[in-house]
GROMACS .gro file of C-alpha atoms in nm:
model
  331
    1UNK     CA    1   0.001   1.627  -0.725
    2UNK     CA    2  -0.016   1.342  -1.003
    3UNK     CA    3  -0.097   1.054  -0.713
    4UNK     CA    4  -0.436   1.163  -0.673
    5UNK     CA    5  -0.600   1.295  -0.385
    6UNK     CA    6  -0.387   1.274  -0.069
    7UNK     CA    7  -0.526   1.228   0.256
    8UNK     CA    8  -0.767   1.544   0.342
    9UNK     CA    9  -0.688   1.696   0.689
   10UNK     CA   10  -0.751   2.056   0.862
   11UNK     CA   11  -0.623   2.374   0.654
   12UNK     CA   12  -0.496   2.527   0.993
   13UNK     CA   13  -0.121   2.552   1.008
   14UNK     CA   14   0.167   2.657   1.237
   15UNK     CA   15   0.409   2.812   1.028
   16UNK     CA   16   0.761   2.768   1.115
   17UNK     CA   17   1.128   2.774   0.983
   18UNK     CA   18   1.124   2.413   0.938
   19UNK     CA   19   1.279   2.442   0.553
   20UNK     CA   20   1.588   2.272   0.461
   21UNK     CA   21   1.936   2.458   0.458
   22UNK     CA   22   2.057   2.546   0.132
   23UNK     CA   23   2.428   2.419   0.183
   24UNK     CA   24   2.311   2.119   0.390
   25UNK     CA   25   2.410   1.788   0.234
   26UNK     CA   26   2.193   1.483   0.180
   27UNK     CA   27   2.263   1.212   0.510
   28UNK     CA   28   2.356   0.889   0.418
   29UNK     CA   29   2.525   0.615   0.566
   30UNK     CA   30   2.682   0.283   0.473
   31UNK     CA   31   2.591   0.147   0.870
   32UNK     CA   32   2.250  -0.065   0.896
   33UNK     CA   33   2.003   0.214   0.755
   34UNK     CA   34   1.672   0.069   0.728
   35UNK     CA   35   1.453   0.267   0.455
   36UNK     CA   36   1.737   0.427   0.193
   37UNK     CA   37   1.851   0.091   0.161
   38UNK     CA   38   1.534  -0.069  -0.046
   39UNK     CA   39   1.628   0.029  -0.419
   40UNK     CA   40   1.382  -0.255  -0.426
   41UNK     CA   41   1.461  -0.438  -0.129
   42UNK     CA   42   1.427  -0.804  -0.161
   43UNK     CA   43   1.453  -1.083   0.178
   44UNK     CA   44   1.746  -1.284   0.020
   45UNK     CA   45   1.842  -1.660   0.159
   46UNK     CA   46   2.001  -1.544   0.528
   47UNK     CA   47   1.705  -1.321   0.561
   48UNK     CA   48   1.448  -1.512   0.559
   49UNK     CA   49   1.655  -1.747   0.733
   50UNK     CA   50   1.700  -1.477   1.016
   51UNK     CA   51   1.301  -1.364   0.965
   52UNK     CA   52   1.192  -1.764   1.027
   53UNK     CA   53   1.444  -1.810   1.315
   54UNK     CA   54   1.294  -1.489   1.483
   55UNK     CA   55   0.950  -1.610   1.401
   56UNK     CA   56   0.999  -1.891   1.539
   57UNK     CA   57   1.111  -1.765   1.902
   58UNK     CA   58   0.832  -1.541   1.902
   59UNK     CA   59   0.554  -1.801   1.851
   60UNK     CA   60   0.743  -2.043   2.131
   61UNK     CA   61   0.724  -1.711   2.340
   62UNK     CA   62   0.404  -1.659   2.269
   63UNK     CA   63   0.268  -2.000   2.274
   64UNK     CA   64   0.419  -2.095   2.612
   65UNK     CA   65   0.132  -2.176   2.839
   66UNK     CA   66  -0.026  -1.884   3.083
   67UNK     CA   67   0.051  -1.971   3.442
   68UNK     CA   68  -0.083  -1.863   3.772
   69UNK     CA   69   0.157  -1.603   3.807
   70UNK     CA   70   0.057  -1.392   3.517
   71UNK     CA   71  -0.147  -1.039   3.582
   72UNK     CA   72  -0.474  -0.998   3.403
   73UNK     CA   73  -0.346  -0.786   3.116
   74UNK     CA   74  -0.037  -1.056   3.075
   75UNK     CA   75  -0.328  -1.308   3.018
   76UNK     CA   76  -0.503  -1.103   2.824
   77UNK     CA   77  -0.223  -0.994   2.598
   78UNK     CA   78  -0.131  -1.378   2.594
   79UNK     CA   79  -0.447  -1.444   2.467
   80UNK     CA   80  -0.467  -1.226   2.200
   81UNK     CA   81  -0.083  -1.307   2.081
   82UNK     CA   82  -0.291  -1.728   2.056
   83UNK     CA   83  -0.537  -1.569   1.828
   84UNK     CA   84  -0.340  -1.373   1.598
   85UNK     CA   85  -0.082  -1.635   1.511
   86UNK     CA   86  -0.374  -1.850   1.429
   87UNK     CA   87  -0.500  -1.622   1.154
   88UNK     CA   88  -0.313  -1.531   0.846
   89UNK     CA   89  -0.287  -1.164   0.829
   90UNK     CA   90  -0.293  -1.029   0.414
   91UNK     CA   91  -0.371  -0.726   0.254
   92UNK     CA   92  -0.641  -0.695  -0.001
   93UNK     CA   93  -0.714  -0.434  -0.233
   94UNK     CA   94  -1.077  -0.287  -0.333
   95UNK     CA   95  -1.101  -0.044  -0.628
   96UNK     CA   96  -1.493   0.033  -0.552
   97UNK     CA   97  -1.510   0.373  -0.782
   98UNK     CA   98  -1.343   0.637  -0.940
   99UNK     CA   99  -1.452   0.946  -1.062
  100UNK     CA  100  -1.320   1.179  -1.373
  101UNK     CA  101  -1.085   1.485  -1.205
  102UNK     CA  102  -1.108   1.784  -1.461
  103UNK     CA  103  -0.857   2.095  -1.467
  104UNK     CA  104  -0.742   2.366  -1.678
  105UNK     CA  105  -0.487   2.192  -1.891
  106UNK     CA  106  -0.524   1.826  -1.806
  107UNK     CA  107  -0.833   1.553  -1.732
  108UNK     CA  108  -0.796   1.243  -1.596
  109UNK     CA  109  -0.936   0.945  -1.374
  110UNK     CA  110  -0.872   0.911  -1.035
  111UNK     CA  111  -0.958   0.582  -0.908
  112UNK     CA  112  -1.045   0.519  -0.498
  113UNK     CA  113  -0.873   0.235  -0.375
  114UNK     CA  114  -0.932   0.082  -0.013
  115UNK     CA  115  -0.642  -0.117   0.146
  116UNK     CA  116  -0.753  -0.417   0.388
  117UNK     CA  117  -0.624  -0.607   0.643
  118UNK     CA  118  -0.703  -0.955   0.692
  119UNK     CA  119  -0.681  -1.184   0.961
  120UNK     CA  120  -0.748  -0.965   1.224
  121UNK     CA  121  -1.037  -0.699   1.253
  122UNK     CA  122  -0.892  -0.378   1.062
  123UNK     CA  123  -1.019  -0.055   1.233
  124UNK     CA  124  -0.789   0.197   1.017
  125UNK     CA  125  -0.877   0.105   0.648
  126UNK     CA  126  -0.673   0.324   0.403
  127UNK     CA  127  -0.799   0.480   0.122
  128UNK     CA  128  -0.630   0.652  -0.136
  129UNK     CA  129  -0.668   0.772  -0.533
  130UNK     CA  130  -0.421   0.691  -0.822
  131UNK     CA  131  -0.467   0.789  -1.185
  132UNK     CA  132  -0.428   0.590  -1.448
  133UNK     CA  133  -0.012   0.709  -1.540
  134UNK     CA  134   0.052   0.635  -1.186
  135UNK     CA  135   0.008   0.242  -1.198
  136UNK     CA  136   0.183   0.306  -1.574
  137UNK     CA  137   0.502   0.430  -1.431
  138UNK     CA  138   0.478   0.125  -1.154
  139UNK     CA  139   0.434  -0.129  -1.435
  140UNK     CA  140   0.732   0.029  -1.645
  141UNK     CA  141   0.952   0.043  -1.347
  142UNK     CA  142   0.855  -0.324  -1.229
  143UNK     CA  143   0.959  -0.476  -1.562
  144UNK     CA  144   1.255  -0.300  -1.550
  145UNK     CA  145   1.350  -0.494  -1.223
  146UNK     CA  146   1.174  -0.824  -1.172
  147UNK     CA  147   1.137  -0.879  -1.563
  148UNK     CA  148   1.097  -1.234  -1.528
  149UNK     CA  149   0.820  -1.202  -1.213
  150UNK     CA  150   0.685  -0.895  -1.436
  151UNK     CA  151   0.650  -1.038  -1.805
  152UNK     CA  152   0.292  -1.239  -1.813
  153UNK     CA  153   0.130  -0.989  -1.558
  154UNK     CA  154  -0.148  -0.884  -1.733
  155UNK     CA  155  -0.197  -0.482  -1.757
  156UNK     CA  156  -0.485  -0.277  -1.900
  157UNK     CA  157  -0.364  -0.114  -2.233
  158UNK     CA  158  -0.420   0.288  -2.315
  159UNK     CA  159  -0.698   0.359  -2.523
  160UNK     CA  160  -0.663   0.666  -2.793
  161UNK     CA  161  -1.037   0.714  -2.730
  162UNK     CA  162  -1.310   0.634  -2.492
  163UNK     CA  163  -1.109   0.620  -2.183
  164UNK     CA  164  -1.359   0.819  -1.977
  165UNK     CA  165  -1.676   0.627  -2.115
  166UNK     CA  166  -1.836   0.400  -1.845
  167UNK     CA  167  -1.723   0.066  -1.981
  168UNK     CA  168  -1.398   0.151  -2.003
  169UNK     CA  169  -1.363   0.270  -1.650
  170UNK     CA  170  -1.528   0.000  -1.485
  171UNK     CA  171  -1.303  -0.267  -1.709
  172UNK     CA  172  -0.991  -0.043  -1.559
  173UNK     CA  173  -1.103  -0.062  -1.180
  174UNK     CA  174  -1.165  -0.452  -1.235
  175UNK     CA  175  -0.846  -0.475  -1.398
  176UNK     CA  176  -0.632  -0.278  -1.145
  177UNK     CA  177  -0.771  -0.469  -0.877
  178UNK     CA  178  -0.658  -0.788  -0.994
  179UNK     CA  179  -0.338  -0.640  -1.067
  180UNK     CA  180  -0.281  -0.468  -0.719
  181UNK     CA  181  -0.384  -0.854  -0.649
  182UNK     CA  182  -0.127  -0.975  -0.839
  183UNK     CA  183   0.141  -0.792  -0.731
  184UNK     CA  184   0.089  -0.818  -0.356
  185UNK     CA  185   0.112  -1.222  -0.406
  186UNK     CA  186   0.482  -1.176  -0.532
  187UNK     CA  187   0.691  -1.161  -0.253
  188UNK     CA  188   0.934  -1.042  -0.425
  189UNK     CA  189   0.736  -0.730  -0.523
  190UNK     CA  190   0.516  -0.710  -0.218
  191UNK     CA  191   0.818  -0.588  -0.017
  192UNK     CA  192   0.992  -0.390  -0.300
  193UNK     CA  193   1.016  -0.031  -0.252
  194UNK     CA  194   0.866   0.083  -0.567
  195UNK     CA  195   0.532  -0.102  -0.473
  196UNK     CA  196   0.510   0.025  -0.133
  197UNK     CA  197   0.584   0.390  -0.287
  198UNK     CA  198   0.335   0.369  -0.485
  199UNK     CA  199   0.094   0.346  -0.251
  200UNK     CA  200   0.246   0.585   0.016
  201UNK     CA  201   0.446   0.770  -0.198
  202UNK     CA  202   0.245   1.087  -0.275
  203UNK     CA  203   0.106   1.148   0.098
  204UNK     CA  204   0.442   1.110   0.229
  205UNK     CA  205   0.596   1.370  -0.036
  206UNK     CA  206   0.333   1.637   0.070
  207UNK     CA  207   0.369   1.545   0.432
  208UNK     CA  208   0.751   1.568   0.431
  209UNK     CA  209   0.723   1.890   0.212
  210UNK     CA  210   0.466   2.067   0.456
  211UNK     CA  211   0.732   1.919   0.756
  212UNK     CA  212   0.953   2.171   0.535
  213UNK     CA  213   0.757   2.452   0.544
  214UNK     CA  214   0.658   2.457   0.892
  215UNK     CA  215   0.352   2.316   0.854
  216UNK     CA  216   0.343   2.119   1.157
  217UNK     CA  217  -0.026   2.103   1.156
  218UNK     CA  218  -0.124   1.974   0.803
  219UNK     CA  219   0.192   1.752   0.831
  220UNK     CA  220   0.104   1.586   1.146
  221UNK     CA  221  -0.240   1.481   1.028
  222UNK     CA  222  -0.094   1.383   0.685
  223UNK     CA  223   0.165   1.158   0.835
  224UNK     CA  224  -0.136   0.995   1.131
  225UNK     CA  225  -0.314   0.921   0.806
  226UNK     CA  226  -0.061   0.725   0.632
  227UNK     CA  227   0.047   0.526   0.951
  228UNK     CA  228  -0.153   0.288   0.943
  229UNK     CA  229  -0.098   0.177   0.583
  230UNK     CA  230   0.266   0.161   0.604
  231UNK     CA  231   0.178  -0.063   0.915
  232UNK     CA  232  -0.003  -0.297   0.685
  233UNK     CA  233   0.221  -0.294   0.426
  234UNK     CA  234   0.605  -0.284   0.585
  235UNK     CA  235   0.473  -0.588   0.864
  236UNK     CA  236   0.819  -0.771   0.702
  237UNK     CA  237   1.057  -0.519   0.818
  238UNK     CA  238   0.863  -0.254   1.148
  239UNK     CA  239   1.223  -0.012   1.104
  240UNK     CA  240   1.101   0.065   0.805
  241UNK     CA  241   0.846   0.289   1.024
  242UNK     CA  242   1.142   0.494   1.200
  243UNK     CA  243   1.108   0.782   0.920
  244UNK     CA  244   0.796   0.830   0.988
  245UNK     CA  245   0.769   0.786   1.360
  246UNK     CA  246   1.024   1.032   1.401
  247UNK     CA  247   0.866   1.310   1.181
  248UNK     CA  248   0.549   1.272   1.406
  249UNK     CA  249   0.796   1.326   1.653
  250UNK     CA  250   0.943   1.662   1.507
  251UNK     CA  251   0.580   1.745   1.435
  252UNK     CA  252   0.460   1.700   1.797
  253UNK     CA  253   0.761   1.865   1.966
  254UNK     CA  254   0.755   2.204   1.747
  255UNK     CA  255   0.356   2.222   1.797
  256UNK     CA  256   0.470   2.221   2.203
  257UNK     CA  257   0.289   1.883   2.298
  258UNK     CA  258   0.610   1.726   2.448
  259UNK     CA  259   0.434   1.418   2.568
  260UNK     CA  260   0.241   1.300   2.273
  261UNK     CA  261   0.597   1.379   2.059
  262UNK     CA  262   0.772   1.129   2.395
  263UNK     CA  263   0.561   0.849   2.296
  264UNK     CA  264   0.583   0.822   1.919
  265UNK     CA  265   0.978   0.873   2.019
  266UNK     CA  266   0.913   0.544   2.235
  267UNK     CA  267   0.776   0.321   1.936
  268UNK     CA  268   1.069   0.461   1.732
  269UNK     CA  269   1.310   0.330   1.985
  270UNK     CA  270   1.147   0.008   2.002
  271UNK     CA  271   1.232  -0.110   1.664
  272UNK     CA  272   1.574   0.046   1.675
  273UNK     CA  273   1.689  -0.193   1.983
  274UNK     CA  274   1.863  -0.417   1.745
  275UNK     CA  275   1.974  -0.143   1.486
  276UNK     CA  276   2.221   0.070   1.690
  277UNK     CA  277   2.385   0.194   1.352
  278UNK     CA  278   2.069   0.322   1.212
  279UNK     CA  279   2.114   0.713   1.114
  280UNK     CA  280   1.839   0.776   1.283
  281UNK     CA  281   1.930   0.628   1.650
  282UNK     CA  282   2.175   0.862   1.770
  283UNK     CA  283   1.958   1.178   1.677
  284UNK     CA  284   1.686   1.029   1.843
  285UNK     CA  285   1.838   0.929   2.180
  286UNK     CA  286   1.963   1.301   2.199
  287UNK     CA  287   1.557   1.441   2.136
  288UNK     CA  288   1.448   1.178   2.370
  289UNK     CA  289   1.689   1.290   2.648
  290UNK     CA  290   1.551   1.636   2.576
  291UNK     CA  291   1.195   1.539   2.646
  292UNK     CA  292   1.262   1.312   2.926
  293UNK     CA  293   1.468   1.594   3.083
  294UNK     CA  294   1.146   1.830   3.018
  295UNK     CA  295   0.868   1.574   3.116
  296UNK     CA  296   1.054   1.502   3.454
  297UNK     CA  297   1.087   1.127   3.297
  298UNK     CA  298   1.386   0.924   3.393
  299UNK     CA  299   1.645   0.978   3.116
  300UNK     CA  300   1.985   0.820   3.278
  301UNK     CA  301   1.928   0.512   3.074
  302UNK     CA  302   1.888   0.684   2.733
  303UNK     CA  303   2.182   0.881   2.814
  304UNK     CA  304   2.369   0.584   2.872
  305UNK     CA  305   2.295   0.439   2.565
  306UNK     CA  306   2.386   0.766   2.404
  307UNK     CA  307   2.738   0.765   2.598
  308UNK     CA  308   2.787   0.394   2.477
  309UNK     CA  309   2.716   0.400   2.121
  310UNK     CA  310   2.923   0.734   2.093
  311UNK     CA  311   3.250   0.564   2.205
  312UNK     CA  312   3.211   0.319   1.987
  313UNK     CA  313   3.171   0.546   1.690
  314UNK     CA  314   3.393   0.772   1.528
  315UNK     CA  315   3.382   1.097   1.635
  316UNK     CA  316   3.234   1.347   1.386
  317UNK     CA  317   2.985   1.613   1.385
  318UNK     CA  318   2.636   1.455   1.458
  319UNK     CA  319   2.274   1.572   1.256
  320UNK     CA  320   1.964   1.631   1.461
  321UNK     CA  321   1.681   1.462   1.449
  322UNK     CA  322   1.515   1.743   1.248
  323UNK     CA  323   1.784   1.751   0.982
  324UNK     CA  324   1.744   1.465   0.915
  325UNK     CA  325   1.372   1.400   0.949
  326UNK     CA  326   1.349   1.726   0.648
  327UNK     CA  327   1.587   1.552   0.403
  328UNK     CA  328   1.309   1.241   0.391
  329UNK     CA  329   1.131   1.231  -0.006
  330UNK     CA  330   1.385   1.519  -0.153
  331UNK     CA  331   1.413   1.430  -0.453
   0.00000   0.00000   0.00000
């Protein structure tokens, strides 16, 4: 794979019939979609307006005074809410090493960038590689959109020589950390969907291909590994997770542990509370009804949600989850 070195994870795999069927069409829809929709996607005027209105409520809620009547974990979870709005959470990037990468037809540097969160203590930090035509193909595609944000950022020029010497490697990693730098302090380009591909793009192409193949295994622990950065970097817009949540799902379900695939199913939900015409909510009420129905949970509420949301849509022929959890990073 060009990105680098994905996420390393256990070489055991359950193989399955997970592929893609040959006359099955790409799922799209025109409703309120979530991830498809970024082709960059940028917070315009009623957005932000929305985003600060919502903000808003949720620091009153949260900054509402704790009363007698509150459990322990209420106060403790009020508590923490006080701390965290007090501290401006960012994401910084470290570009510590890199190291030369040599095969048969092609050499090249891979350098090892670490992805922080700030503001709060950050137990997951993400690490990944990119090579050198990786951030290339970012800048080009960049300019191409946000021109104007794009034209004075500074960006480390190819040598014809000498581009695995010493100096010239650690100018590059000094250089690409400024830019990642850079980058992330344009709002504009910090929530664009070329910049967060970059940086999750790769593992999530491998994971979604292994999804494919059946590889449950080697999926699951790709997709675990990339949570957490797509956490840090998609805090603007938490449906942007569904994709993924769901594939942990499909993951967890077709390596028989029901429960664990229940609970990712749960967070999925969760952001889809306001999105009813996501693609993804239908298909994912139906699996949830499954596993409630399996795990002895109560599932007359999620089937009532199903019922509603399917009279008020026209009736066609609904994907499952699965479909449309393998038809994720086809390109």
């Amino acid at each position: 794979m060009e990105g680098g070195q994905p996420f390393s994870g256990e070489s055991n795999q359950k193989e399955g019939t997970g592929g893609t069927p040959k006359s099955a069409p790409a799922v799209r829809s025109d409703e309120d979609d979530g991830y498809e929709v970024l082709i960059p996607f940028q917070a315009n005027p009623e957005q932000k307006e929305t985003s600060n209105v919502t903000g808003a409520n949720r620091s009153s809620k949260n900054s509402q005074s704790p009363n007698s009547s509150m459990t322990t974990k209420e106060l403790q979870e009020y508590w923490r809410n006080e701390k965290r709005n007090c501290r401006e959470v960012k994401v910084l990037f470290e570009i510590p090493s890199a190291r030369i990468v040599e095969k048969v037809f092609s050499k090249y540097v891979a350098y090892r960038i670490i992805i922080i969160q700030t503001g709060s203590f950050d137990g997951n930090r993400s690490i990944i590689e990119r090579r050198y035509s990786d951030f290339e193909r970012l800048h080009a595609n960049l300019l191409k959109t946000f021109y104007d944000e794009m034209e004075d950022v500074p960006f480390p020029k190819k040598s014809i020589s000498g581009n695995f010497t010493e100096e010239i490697i650690m100018e590059r990693k000094l250089a690409f950390q400024d830019y990642l730098r850079i980058l992330y302090s344009m709002e504009c380009i910090q929530t664009s969907r070329m910049f967060i591909d970059f940086l999750v793009g790769p593992e999530m192409e491998e994971a979604y291909s292994c999804l494919r193949g059946g590889q449950y295994t080697k999926a699951l622990e790709i997709f675990l590994a990339v949570v957490p950065l797509q956490e840090k970097l998609i805090k603007h817009r938490p449906i942007l997770l569904v994709p993924t949540l769901c594939a942990i799902l499909i993951c967890h379900k077709d390596l028989d542990n029901s429960r664990s695939a229940y609970e990712f199913g749960e967070k999925a939900l969760l952001r889809l509370q306001n999105h009813p015409n996501n693609r993804y909510f239908m298909p994912l009420l139906e699996t949830m009804i499954s596993l409630a129905y399996e795990l002895g949970k109560d599932f007359v509420s999620l089937q009532e949600k199903l019922e509603e949301r399917k009279a008020k849509k026209v009736p066609r022929k609904m994907v499952t989850l699965k479909e449309l959890a393998v038809q994720e990073y086809v390109h």
